[in-house]
Short mmCIF file of N, CA, C and O in Angstrom, two decimals:
data_model
loop_
_atom_site.label_atom_id
_atom_site.label_comp_id
_atom_site.label_asym_id
_atom_site.label_seq_id
_atom_site.Cartn_x
_atom_site.Cartn_y
_atom_site.Cartn_z
N VAL H 1 2.80 -4.35 9.37
CA VAL H 1 1.97 -3.26 8.90
C VAL H 1 2.44 -1.99 9.61
O VAL H 1 2.28 -1.87 10.82
N ASP H 2 3.02 -1.09 8.88
CA ASP H 2 3.53 0.15 9.47
C ASP H 2 2.47 1.24 9.44
O ASP H 2 1.69 1.35 8.49
N ASN H 3 2.42 2.04 10.48
CA ASN H 3 1.56 3.23 10.55
C ASN H 3 0.08 2.94 10.32
O ASN H 3 -0.64 3.74 9.73
N PHE H 4 -0.38 1.80 10.76
CA PHE H 4 -1.79 1.46 10.61
C PHE H 4 -2.57 2.09 11.76
O PHE H 4 -2.13 2.07 12.91
N CYS H 5 -3.74 2.60 11.46
CA CYS H 5 -4.52 3.38 12.42
C CYS H 5 -5.03 2.60 13.63
O CYS H 5 -5.26 3.17 14.68
N CYS H 6 -5.20 1.31 13.46
CA CYS H 6 -5.99 0.56 14.44
C CYS H 6 -5.29 -0.73 14.87
O CYS H 6 -5.57 -1.81 14.32
N PRO H 7 -4.39 -0.65 15.85
CA PRO H 7 -3.62 -1.84 16.25
C PRO H 7 -4.49 -2.99 16.74
O PRO H 7 -4.13 -4.15 16.58
N GLU H 8 -5.66 -2.70 17.30
CA GLU H 8 -6.54 -3.78 17.77
C GLU H 8 -7.04 -4.63 16.59
O GLU H 8 -7.24 -5.83 16.72
N TYR H 9 -7.22 -4.02 15.42
CA TYR H 9 -7.63 -4.77 14.23
C TYR H 9 -6.52 -5.75 13.85
O TYR H 9 -6.79 -6.91 13.55
N ILE H 10 -5.28 -5.29 13.87
CA ILE H 10 -4.14 -6.14 13.52
C ILE H 10 -4.04 -7.30 14.50
O ILE H 10 -3.83 -8.45 14.10
N GLN H 11 -4.22 -7.03 15.77
CA GLN H 11 -4.15 -8.07 16.79
C GLN H 11 -5.20 -9.16 16.54
O GLN H 11 -4.89 -10.36 16.58
N LEU H 12 -6.43 -8.76 16.26
CA LEU H 12 -7.49 -9.74 15.98
C LEU H 12 -7.22 -10.50 14.69
O LEU H 12 -7.47 -11.71 14.61
N MET H 13 -6.71 -9.81 13.68
CA MET H 13 -6.39 -10.44 12.40
C MET H 13 -5.36 -11.55 12.62
O MET H 13 -5.55 -12.68 12.15
N VAL H 14 -4.30 -11.24 13.34
CA VAL H 14 -3.24 -12.21 13.58
C VAL H 14 -3.78 -13.40 14.39
O VAL H 14 -3.48 -14.56 14.08
N GLN H 15 -4.60 -13.14 15.39
CA GLN H 15 -5.19 -14.23 16.18
C GLN H 15 -6.02 -15.16 15.30
O GLN H 15 -5.93 -16.38 15.43
N GLN H 16 -6.83 -14.60 14.43
CA GLN H 16 -7.67 -15.42 13.55
C GLN H 16 -6.82 -16.28 12.62
O GLN H 16 -7.08 -17.46 12.44
N ILE H 17 -5.82 -15.67 12.01
CA ILE H 17 -4.98 -16.41 11.06
C ILE H 17 -4.18 -17.48 11.77
O ILE H 17 -4.15 -18.64 11.34
N TYR H 18 -3.53 -17.13 12.87
CA TYR H 18 -2.75 -18.12 13.62
C TYR H 18 -3.63 -19.24 14.17
O TYR H 18 -3.17 -20.35 14.37
N GLY H 19 -4.91 -18.95 14.39
CA GLY H 19 -5.85 -19.98 14.83
C GLY H 19 -6.08 -21.06 13.78
O GLY H 19 -6.50 -22.17 14.09
N ASN H 20 -5.79 -20.73 12.52
CA ASN H 20 -5.93 -21.68 11.41
C ASN H 20 -4.60 -22.23 10.93
O ASN H 20 -4.51 -22.84 9.88
N TRP H 21 -3.56 -22.02 11.72
CA TRP H 21 -2.20 -22.42 11.34
C TRP H 21 -1.77 -23.63 12.15
O TRP H 21 -1.86 -23.64 13.37
N GLU H 22 -1.28 -24.62 11.46
CA GLU H 22 -0.75 -25.83 12.10
C GLU H 22 0.70 -25.58 12.46
O GLU H 22 1.56 -25.49 11.59
N GLN H 23 0.98 -25.46 13.75
CA GLN H 23 2.32 -25.09 14.21
C GLN H 23 3.22 -26.28 14.53
O GLN H 23 4.42 -26.11 14.66
N ARG H 24 2.63 -27.45 14.70
CA ARG H 24 3.44 -28.62 15.08
C ARG H 24 4.29 -29.07 13.89
O ARG H 24 3.76 -29.44 12.85
N VAL H 25 5.58 -29.02 14.07
CA VAL H 25 6.51 -29.42 13.02
C VAL H 25 7.70 -30.14 13.64
O VAL H 25 7.95 -30.05 14.83
N GLU H 26 8.43 -30.84 12.78
CA GLU H 26 9.62 -31.54 13.25
C GLU H 26 10.89 -30.73 13.02
O GLU H 26 11.91 -30.98 13.63
N VAL H 27 10.80 -29.75 12.11
CA VAL H 27 11.96 -28.94 11.75
C VAL H 27 11.61 -27.47 11.89
O VAL H 27 10.57 -27.03 11.40
N ALA H 28 12.45 -26.69 12.56
CA ALA H 28 12.19 -25.26 12.73
C ALA H 28 12.39 -24.52 11.41
O ALA H 28 13.14 -24.96 10.54
N GLY H 29 11.73 -23.38 11.28
CA GLY H 29 11.88 -22.55 10.09
C GLY H 29 10.98 -21.34 10.18
O GLY H 29 10.06 -21.29 11.01
N VAL H 30 11.23 -20.37 9.33
CA VAL H 30 10.43 -19.14 9.31
C VAL H 30 9.95 -18.89 7.88
O VAL H 30 10.75 -18.86 6.95
N THR H 31 8.65 -18.70 7.73
CA THR H 31 8.03 -18.40 6.45
C THR H 31 7.34 -17.03 6.55
O THR H 31 6.68 -16.76 7.55
N THR H 32 7.49 -16.22 5.53
CA THR H 32 6.77 -14.94 5.48
C THR H 32 5.86 -14.96 4.26
O THR H 32 6.29 -15.29 3.16
N VAL H 33 4.60 -14.60 4.50
CA VAL H 33 3.59 -14.60 3.45
C VAL H 33 3.05 -13.18 3.28
O VAL H 33 2.87 -12.46 4.25
N ARG H 34 2.80 -12.82 2.03
CA ARG H 34 2.18 -11.53 1.70
C ARG H 34 0.74 -11.77 1.33
O ARG H 34 0.42 -12.76 0.67
N PHE H 35 -0.14 -10.83 1.71
CA PHE H 35 -1.53 -10.92 1.29
C PHE H 35 -2.17 -9.54 1.38
O PHE H 35 -1.56 -8.59 1.89
N VAL H 36 -3.38 -9.44 0.87
CA VAL H 36 -4.11 -8.18 0.88
C VAL H 36 -5.43 -8.40 1.60
O VAL H 36 -6.12 -9.40 1.35
N VAL H 37 -5.77 -7.47 2.49
CA VAL H 37 -7.09 -7.47 3.13
C VAL H 37 -7.91 -6.40 2.40
O VAL H 37 -7.54 -5.23 2.40
N GLN H 38 -8.99 -6.83 1.78
CA GLN H 38 -9.87 -5.90 1.06
C GLN H 38 -10.75 -5.13 2.06
O GLN H 38 -10.88 -5.53 3.22
N ARG H 39 -11.33 -4.06 1.63
CA ARG H 39 -12.18 -3.22 2.48
C ARG H 39 -13.23 -4.05 3.22
O ARG H 39 -13.51 -3.82 4.39
N ASP H 40 -13.81 -5.06 2.56
CA ASP H 40 -14.85 -5.88 3.19
C ASP H 40 -14.29 -7.01 4.07
O ASP H 40 -15.05 -7.81 4.61
N GLY H 41 -12.95 -7.08 4.20
CA GLY H 41 -12.32 -8.08 5.06
C GLY H 41 -11.86 -9.34 4.35
O GLY H 41 -11.23 -10.20 4.97
N ARG H 42 -12.15 -9.46 3.06
CA ARG H 42 -11.70 -10.64 2.32
C ARG H 42 -10.18 -10.64 2.20
O ARG H 42 -9.56 -9.62 1.98
N ILE H 43 -9.59 -11.82 2.36
CA ILE H 43 -8.14 -11.99 2.16
C ILE H 43 -7.93 -12.43 0.72
O ILE H 43 -8.52 -13.41 0.27
N THR H 44 -7.08 -11.67 0.01
CA THR H 44 -6.80 -11.98 -1.39
C THR H 44 -5.29 -11.93 -1.64
O THR H 44 -4.52 -11.48 -0.78
N ASP H 45 -4.90 -12.35 -2.82
CA ASP H 45 -3.52 -12.22 -3.29
C ASP H 45 -2.49 -12.81 -2.33
O ASP H 45 -1.45 -12.19 -2.05
N VAL H 46 -2.75 -14.00 -1.85
CA VAL H 46 -1.83 -14.68 -0.93
C VAL H 46 -0.63 -15.18 -1.73
O VAL H 46 -0.78 -15.96 -2.68
N THR H 47 0.57 -14.72 -1.35
CA THR H 47 1.79 -15.15 -2.03
C THR H 47 2.90 -15.36 -1.00
O THR H 47 2.92 -14.73 0.05
N LEU H 48 3.82 -16.22 -1.36
CA LEU H 48 4.98 -16.47 -0.51
C LEU H 48 5.95 -15.31 -0.68
O LEU H 48 6.34 -14.96 -1.80
N HIS H 49 6.33 -14.69 0.42
CA HIS H 49 7.29 -13.58 0.38
C HIS H 49 8.70 -14.08 0.65
O HIS H 49 9.64 -13.70 -0.04
N LYS H 50 8.84 -14.95 1.66
CA LYS H 50 10.15 -15.51 2.00
C LYS H 50 9.96 -16.95 2.45
O LYS H 50 9.25 -17.21 3.41
N SER H 51 10.61 -17.84 1.77
CA SER H 51 10.49 -19.26 2.07
C SER H 51 11.31 -19.64 3.29
O SER H 51 12.36 -19.08 3.57
N SER H 52 10.79 -20.64 3.99
CA SER H 52 11.52 -21.22 5.12
C SER H 52 12.58 -22.20 4.64
O SER H 52 13.43 -22.62 5.41
N GLY H 53 12.47 -22.58 3.36
CA GLY H 53 13.34 -23.63 2.84
C GLY H 53 12.68 -24.99 2.89
O GLY H 53 13.22 -25.97 2.41
N TYR H 54 11.47 -25.03 3.46
CA TYR H 54 10.70 -26.27 3.57
C TYR H 54 9.34 -26.05 2.92
O TYR H 54 8.55 -25.24 3.40
N VAL H 55 9.09 -26.77 1.85
CA VAL H 55 7.84 -26.59 1.11
C VAL H 55 6.63 -26.80 2.01
O VAL H 55 5.65 -26.05 1.93
N ALA H 56 6.68 -27.79 2.88
CA ALA H 56 5.55 -28.06 3.77
C ALA H 56 5.26 -26.88 4.68
O ALA H 56 4.09 -26.52 4.90
N HIS H 57 6.27 -26.22 5.21
CA HIS H 57 6.07 -25.03 6.05
C HIS H 57 5.43 -23.91 5.24
O HIS H 57 4.49 -23.25 5.70
N ASP H 58 5.98 -23.67 4.05
CA ASP H 58 5.48 -22.58 3.21
C ASP H 58 4.01 -22.80 2.83
O ASP H 58 3.19 -21.88 2.93
N MET H 59 3.69 -24.02 2.44
CA MET H 59 2.30 -24.32 2.07
C MET H 59 1.37 -24.22 3.27
O MET H 59 0.24 -23.75 3.15
N ASN H 60 1.82 -24.65 4.42
CA ASN H 60 1.02 -24.60 5.63
C ASN H 60 0.69 -23.16 6.01
O ASN H 60 -0.43 -22.85 6.41
N ALA H 61 1.65 -22.27 5.88
CA ALA H 61 1.42 -20.85 6.19
C ALA H 61 0.39 -20.26 5.22
O ALA H 61 -0.54 -19.56 5.64
N GLN H 62 0.54 -20.56 3.95
CA GLN H 62 -0.41 -20.05 2.96
C GLN H 62 -1.80 -20.64 3.20
O GLN H 62 -2.81 -19.96 3.06
N ARG H 63 -1.85 -21.91 3.59
CA ARG H 63 -3.13 -22.57 3.87
C ARG H 63 -3.86 -21.89 5.03
O ARG H 63 -5.08 -21.77 5.01
N ALA H 64 -3.14 -21.40 6.02
CA ALA H 64 -3.77 -20.70 7.15
C ALA H 64 -4.54 -19.48 6.65
O ALA H 64 -5.64 -19.19 7.13
N LEU H 65 -3.99 -18.78 5.68
CA LEU H 65 -4.67 -17.61 5.12
C LEU H 65 -5.87 -18.01 4.27
O LEU H 65 -6.93 -17.37 4.34
N VAL H 66 -5.72 -19.06 3.49
CA VAL H 66 -6.84 -19.54 2.67
C VAL H 66 -7.99 -20.00 3.57
O VAL H 66 -9.15 -19.71 3.30
N ARG H 67 -7.66 -20.68 4.65
CA ARG H 67 -8.70 -21.13 5.59
C ARG H 67 -9.39 -19.96 6.28
O ARG H 67 -10.58 -20.00 6.55
N THR H 68 -8.64 -18.94 6.61
CA THR H 68 -9.22 -17.78 7.29
C THR H 68 -10.16 -17.05 6.34
O THR H 68 -11.26 -16.66 6.72
N ARG H 69 -9.74 -16.84 5.12
CA ARG H 69 -10.55 -16.28 4.02
C ARG H 69 -11.19 -14.94 4.28
O ARG H 69 -11.18 -14.08 3.44
N GLN H 70 -11.83 -14.75 5.43
CA GLN H 70 -12.63 -13.55 5.70
C GLN H 70 -12.34 -13.02 7.09
O GLN H 70 -12.43 -13.75 8.06
N LEU H 71 -11.99 -11.75 7.15
CA LEU H 71 -11.81 -11.05 8.42
C LEU H 71 -12.93 -10.04 8.58
O LEU H 71 -13.75 -9.87 7.67
N SER H 72 -12.94 -9.33 9.67
CA SER H 72 -13.87 -8.21 9.82
C SER H 72 -13.51 -7.16 8.78
O SER H 72 -12.34 -7.05 8.38
N PRO H 73 -14.46 -6.36 8.36
CA PRO H 73 -14.14 -5.28 7.41
C PRO H 73 -13.06 -4.36 8.00
O PRO H 73 -12.94 -4.21 9.22
N LEU H 74 -12.30 -3.74 7.13
CA LEU H 74 -11.29 -2.79 7.59
C LEU H 74 -11.96 -1.66 8.36
O LEU H 74 -13.09 -1.27 8.04
N PRO H 75 -11.30 -1.12 9.36
CA PRO H 75 -11.89 -0.04 10.16
C PRO H 75 -12.23 1.18 9.30
O PRO H 75 -11.52 1.50 8.34
N ALA H 76 -13.28 1.87 9.66
CA ALA H 76 -13.73 3.05 8.91
C ALA H 76 -12.64 4.13 8.89
O ALA H 76 -12.54 4.89 7.93
N GLN H 77 -11.80 4.18 9.94
CA GLN H 77 -10.74 5.18 10.01
C GLN H 77 -9.64 4.95 8.98
O GLN H 77 -8.86 5.84 8.69
N PHE H 78 -9.53 3.73 8.47
CA PHE H 78 -8.50 3.41 7.49
C PHE H 78 -8.97 3.95 6.14
O PHE H 78 -10.02 3.55 5.64
N PRO H 79 -8.20 4.84 5.51
CA PRO H 79 -8.68 5.54 4.33
C PRO H 79 -8.63 4.75 3.02
O PRO H 79 -9.33 5.09 2.07
N ASP H 80 -7.83 3.71 2.95
CA ASP H 80 -7.64 3.01 1.68
C ASP H 80 -8.65 1.88 1.50
O ASP H 80 -9.30 1.43 2.44
N GLN H 81 -8.73 1.39 0.26
CA GLN H 81 -9.65 0.30 -0.06
C GLN H 81 -9.10 -1.08 0.28
O GLN H 81 -9.85 -2.05 0.30
N ALA H 82 -7.80 -1.15 0.52
CA ALA H 82 -7.17 -2.44 0.82
C ALA H 82 -5.93 -2.21 1.67
O ALA H 82 -5.35 -1.12 1.68
N LEU H 83 -5.53 -3.26 2.39
CA LEU H 83 -4.37 -3.20 3.27
C LEU H 83 -3.42 -4.33 2.89
O LEU H 83 -3.80 -5.51 2.93
N GLY H 84 -2.21 -3.99 2.50
CA GLY H 84 -1.19 -4.99 2.20
C GLY H 84 -0.50 -5.41 3.49
O GLY H 84 -0.15 -4.56 4.31
N VAL H 85 -0.33 -6.73 3.67
CA VAL H 85 0.23 -7.25 4.91
C VAL H 85 1.32 -8.28 4.58
O VAL H 85 1.18 -9.05 3.63
N ARG H 86 2.36 -8.30 5.41
CA ARG H 86 3.34 -9.38 5.41
C ARG H 86 3.29 -10.00 6.80
O ARG H 86 3.46 -9.29 7.79
N LEU H 87 3.06 -11.29 6.86
CA LEU H 87 2.93 -11.98 8.14
C LEU H 87 3.96 -13.10 8.21
O LEU H 87 4.10 -13.89 7.27
N THR H 88 4.65 -13.18 9.35
CA THR H 88 5.68 -14.20 9.54
C THR H 88 5.14 -15.34 10.38
O THR H 88 4.47 -15.14 11.39
N PHE H 89 5.44 -16.55 9.93
CA PHE H 89 5.08 -17.78 10.63
C PHE H 89 6.39 -18.42 11.10
O PHE H 89 7.18 -18.86 10.29
N ASP H 90 6.59 -18.44 12.40
CA ASP H 90 7.83 -18.92 12.99
C ASP H 90 7.61 -20.33 13.54
O ASP H 90 6.99 -20.51 14.60
N TYR H 91 8.10 -21.31 12.81
CA TYR H 91 7.95 -22.71 13.21
C TYR H 91 9.05 -23.08 14.19
O TYR H 91 10.22 -22.90 13.90
N LYS H 92 8.64 -23.58 15.33
CA LYS H 92 9.60 -24.05 16.33
C LYS H 92 9.33 -25.51 16.63
O LYS H 92 8.20 -25.95 16.58
N ARG H 93 10.36 -26.22 16.97
CA ARG H 93 10.19 -27.64 17.32
C ARG H 93 9.59 -27.78 18.68
O ARG H 93 9.70 -27.03 19.55
#
């Protein structure tokens, strides 16, 4: 997220999502997922941006977002109704 007003919001968002992510894997890989955070904090439009090459990794990353489902509302200082995000999930053995 470039030029976002409130880095502490991003930090909390990432902590919540990674808290719902299963990191234990047998094969390393990197998956990038795109999603939108609505003004009320709902996570919508979860899509795969870049595959790791392993379907299980890709699905697991998307599942973390589906499980998180709801974040805190976007900060009042943020002027838009939604925030587009790309988040990378780095699987290590």
